[in-house]
Short mmCIF file of C-alpha atoms in Angstrom, two decimals:
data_model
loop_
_atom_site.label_atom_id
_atom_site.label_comp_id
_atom_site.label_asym_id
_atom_site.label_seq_id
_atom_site.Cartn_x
_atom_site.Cartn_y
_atom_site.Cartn_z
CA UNK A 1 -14.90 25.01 -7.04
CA UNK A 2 -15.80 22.54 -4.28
CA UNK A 3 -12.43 21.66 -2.17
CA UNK A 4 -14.84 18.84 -0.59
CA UNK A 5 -15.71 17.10 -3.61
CA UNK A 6 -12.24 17.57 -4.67
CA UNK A 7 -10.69 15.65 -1.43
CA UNK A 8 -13.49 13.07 -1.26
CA UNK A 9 -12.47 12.19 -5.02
CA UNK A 10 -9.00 11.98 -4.12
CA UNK A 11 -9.37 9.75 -1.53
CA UNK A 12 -11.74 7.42 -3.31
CA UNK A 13 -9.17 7.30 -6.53
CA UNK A 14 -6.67 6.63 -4.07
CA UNK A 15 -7.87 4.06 -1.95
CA UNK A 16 -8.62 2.37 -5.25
CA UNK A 17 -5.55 2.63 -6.35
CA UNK A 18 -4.21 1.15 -3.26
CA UNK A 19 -0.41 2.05 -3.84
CA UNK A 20 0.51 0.40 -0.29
CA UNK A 21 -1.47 -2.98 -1.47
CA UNK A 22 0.02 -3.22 -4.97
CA UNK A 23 4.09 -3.14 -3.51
CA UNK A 24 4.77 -6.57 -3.57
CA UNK A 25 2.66 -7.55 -6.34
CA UNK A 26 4.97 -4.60 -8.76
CA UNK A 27 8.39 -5.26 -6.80
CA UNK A 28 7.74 -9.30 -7.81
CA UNK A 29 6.83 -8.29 -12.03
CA UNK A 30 10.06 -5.89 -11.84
CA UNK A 31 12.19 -8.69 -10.36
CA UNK A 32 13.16 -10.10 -14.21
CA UNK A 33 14.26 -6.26 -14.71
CA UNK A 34 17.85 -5.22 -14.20
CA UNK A 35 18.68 -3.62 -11.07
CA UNK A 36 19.66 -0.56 -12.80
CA UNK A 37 16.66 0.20 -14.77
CA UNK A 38 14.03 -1.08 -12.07
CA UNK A 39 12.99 2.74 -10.99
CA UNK A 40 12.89 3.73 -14.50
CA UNK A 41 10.75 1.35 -15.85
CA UNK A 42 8.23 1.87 -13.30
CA UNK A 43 8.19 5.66 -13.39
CA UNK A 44 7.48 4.95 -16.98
CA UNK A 45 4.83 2.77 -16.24
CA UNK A 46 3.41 5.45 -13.64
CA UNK A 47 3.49 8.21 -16.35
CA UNK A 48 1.42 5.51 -18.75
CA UNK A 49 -1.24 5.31 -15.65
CA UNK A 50 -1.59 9.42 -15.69
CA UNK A 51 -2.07 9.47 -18.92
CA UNK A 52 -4.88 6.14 -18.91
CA UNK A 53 -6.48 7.92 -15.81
CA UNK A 54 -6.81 11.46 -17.78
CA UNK A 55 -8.22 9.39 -21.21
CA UNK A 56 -10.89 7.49 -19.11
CA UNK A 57 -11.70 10.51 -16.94
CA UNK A 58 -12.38 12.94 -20.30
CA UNK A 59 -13.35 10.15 -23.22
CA UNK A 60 -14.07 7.09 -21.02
CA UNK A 61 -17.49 6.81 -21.85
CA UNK A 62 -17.57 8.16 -25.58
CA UNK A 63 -14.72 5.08 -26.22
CA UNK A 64 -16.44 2.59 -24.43
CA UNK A 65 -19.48 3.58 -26.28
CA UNK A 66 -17.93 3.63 -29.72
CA UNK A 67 -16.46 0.23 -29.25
CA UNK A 68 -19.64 -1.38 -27.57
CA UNK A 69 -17.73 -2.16 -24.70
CA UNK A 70 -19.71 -2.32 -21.60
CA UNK A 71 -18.87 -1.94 -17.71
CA UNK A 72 -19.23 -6.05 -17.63
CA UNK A 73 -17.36 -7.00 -20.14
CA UNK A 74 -14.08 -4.14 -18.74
CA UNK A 75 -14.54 -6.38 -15.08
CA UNK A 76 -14.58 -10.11 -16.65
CA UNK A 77 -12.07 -9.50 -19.18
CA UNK A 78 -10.06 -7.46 -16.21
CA UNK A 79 -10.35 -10.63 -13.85
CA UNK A 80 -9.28 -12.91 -15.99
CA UNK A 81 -6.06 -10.90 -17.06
CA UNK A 82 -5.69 -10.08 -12.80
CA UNK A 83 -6.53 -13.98 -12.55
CA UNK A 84 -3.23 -14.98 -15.02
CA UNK A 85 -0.88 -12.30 -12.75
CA UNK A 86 -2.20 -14.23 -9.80
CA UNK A 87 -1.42 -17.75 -10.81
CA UNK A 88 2.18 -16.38 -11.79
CA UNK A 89 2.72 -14.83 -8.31
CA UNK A 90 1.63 -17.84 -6.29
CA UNK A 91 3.43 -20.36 -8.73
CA UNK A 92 6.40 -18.37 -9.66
CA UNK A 93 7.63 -21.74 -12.36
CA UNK A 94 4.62 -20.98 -14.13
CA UNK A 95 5.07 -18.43 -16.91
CA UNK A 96 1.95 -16.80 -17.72
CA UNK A 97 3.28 -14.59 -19.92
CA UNK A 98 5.40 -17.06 -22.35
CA UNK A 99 9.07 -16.63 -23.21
CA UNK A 100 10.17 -13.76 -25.14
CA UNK A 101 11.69 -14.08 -28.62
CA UNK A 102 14.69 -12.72 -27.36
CA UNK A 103 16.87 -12.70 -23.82
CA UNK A 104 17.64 -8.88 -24.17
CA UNK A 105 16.96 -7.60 -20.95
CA UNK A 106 14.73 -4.96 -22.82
CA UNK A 107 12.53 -7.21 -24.16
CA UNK A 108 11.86 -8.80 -20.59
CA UNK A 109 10.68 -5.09 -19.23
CA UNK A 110 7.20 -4.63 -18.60
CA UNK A 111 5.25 -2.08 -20.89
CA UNK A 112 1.74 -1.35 -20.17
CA UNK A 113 0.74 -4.55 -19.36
CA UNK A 114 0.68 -5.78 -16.50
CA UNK A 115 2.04 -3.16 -13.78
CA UNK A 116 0.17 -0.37 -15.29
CA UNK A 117 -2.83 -2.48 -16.60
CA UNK A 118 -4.67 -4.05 -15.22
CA UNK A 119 -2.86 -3.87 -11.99
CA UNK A 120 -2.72 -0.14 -11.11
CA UNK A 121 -5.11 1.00 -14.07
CA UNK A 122 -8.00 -1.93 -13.81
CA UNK A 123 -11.68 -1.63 -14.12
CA UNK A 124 -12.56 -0.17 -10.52
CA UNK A 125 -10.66 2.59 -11.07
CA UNK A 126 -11.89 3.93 -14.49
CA UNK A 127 -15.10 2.92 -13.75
CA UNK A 128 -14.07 5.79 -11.02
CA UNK A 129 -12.85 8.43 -12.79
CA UNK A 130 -15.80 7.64 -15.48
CA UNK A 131 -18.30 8.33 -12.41
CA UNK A 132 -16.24 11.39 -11.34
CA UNK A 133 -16.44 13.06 -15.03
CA UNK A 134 -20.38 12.49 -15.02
CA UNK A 135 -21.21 14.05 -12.17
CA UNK A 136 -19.71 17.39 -13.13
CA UNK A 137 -22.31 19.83 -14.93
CA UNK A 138 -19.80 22.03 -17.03
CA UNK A 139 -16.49 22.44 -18.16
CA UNK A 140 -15.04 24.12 -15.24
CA UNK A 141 -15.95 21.63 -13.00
CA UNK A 142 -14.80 18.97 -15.14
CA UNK A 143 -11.68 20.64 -15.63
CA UNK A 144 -11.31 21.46 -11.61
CA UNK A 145 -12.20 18.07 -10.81
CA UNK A 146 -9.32 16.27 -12.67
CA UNK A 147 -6.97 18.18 -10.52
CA UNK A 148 -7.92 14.95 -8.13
CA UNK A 149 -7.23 12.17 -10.61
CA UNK A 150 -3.66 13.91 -10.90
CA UNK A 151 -3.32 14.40 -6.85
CA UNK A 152 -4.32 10.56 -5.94
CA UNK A 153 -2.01 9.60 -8.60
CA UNK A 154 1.01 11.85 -7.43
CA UNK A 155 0.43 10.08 -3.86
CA UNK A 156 0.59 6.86 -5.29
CA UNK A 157 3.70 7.72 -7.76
CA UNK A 158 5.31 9.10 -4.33
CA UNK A 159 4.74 5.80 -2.42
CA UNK A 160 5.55 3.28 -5.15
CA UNK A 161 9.02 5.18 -5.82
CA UNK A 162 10.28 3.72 -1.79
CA UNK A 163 9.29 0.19 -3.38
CA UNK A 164 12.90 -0.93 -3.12
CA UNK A 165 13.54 0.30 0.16
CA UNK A 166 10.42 -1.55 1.63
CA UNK A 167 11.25 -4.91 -0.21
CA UNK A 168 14.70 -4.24 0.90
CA UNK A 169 13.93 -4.21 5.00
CA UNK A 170 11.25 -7.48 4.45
CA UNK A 171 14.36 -9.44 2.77
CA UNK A 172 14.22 -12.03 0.50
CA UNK A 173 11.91 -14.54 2.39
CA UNK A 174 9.56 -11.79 3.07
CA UNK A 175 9.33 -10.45 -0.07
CA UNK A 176 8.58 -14.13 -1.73
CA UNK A 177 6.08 -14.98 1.36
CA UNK A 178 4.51 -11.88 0.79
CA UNK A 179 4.25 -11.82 -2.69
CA UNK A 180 2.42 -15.22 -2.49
CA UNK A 181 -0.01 -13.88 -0.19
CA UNK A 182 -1.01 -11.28 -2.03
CA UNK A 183 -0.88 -13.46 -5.55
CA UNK A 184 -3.37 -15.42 -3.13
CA UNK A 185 -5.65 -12.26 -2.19
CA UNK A 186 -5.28 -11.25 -5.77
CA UNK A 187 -6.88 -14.41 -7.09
CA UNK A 188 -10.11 -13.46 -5.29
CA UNK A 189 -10.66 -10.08 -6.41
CA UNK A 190 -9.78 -11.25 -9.67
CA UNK A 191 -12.77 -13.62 -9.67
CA UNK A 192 -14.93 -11.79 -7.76
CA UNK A 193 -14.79 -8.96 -10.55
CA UNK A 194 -15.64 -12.00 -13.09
CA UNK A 195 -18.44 -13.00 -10.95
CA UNK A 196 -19.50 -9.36 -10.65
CA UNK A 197 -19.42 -8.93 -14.75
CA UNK A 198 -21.44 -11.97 -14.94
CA UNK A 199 -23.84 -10.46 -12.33
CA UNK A 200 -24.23 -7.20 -14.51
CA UNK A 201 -24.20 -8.84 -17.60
CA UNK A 202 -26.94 -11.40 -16.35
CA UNK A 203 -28.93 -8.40 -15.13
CA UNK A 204 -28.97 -6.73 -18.45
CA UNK A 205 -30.57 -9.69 -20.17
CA UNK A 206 -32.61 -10.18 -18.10
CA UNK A 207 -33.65 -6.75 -18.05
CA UNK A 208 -33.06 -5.00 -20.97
CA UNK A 209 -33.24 -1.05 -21.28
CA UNK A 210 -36.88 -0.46 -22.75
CA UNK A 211 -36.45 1.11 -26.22
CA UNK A 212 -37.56 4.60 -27.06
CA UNK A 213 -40.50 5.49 -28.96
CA UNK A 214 -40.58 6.45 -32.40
CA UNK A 215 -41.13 10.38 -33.11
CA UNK A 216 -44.40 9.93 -34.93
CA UNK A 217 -46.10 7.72 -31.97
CA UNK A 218 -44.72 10.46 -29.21
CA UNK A 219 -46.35 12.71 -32.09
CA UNK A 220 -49.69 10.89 -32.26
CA UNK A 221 -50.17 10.41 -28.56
CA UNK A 222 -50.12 13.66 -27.45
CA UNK A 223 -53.52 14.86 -27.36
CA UNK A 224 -54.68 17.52 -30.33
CA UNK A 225 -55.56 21.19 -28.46
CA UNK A 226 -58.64 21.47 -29.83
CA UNK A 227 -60.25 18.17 -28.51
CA UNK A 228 -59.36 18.95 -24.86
CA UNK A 229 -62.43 20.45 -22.92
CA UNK A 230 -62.58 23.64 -22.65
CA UNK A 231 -63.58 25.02 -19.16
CA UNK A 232 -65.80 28.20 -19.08
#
């Protein structure tokens, strides 16, 4: 059990996370939410983000493999989604996300998408937790080292539960000026991940994994015993 590893993980998870960052961006999609049931839809959503984090981190790569999913298509098709948040954010008339069938205030509650994907859950951080599960060698390692995918996100569950009181001290001005901003900020990283998609995705035409060799030509090139010289 290496406490190192385990605190360098955390803090890598975290910072990707970025709990702090994310405030305005979750306190402006919870805004069409009743008052009342603000805090529990997002402790929902933060529940849905442990479990995502623990899938990824144990079967990330077995269901991105069985789908034929790869790491470029997760970051364009999770800046385009980020991309569609942004334009809502920085144009607030603009609805993204089309009216619902009905005004219940149920149906206008966020569920998975977007708070818990693709902005808390998006492709930087399972393509995290996916690195953090290969580099363990056996099953108590793997097993120790998701104690730090539950830690980061207990930090960030912790910091996202005083959203109110922070959007409560900016006030309303500051809490639409700094929702824009960050709608703003948002619409980069949201292309730059499409850009960076593209960039992998280019890459891997260009240059394609070689493919293996048959069995019977690894068979027929190795050289028979009995024809090697024989040194006396």
């Amino acid at each position: 059990m290496d406490f190192k590893t385990f605190f360098l993980n955390t803090a890598t998870l975290l910072i990707v996370l970025d709990p702090v960052g994310i405030i305005p961006i979750v306190q402006s999609l919870l805004l069409p939410v009743p008052r009342k049931r603000r805090m529990h839809v997002l402790r929902r959503e933060l529940c849905i983000v442990l479990g995502l984090l623990l899938m990824f981190y144990f079967a990330g790569e077995a269901i991105l493999n069985y789908m034929e999913i790869d790491q470029s298509t997760l970051s364009i098709s999770g800046g385009i989604l980020l991309l569609l948040i942004a334009v809502g954010m920085v144009f607030p008339r603009v609805d993204v996300l089309g009216p619902t069938p009905e005004h219940d205030s149920k149906n206008s509650e966020p569920l998975l998408v977007p708070i818990a994907v693709p902005i808390i859950v998006g492709p930087a951080s399972i393509s995290v937790v996916m690195i953090m599960a290969a580099k363990c060698t056996d099953t108590p390692a793997l097993l120790f080292n998701s104690l730090s995918v539950v830690a980061a996100w207990a930090v960030a569950f912790t910091v996202l539960m005083f959203t109110r009181k922070i959007a409560a001290k900016m006030g309303q001005r500051g809490a639409v000026a700094l929702t824009r901003l960050m709608g703003t900020i948002l619409v980069l990283l949201a292309i730059q991940m499409c850009l960076n998609g593209l960039t992998k995705y280019i890459d891997a035409v260009r240059n394609p994994a070689p493919d293996p060799a048959p069995v019977e030509q690894v068979e027929q090139a190795q050289p028979d015993p009995a024809e090697l010289p024989r040194h006396e």
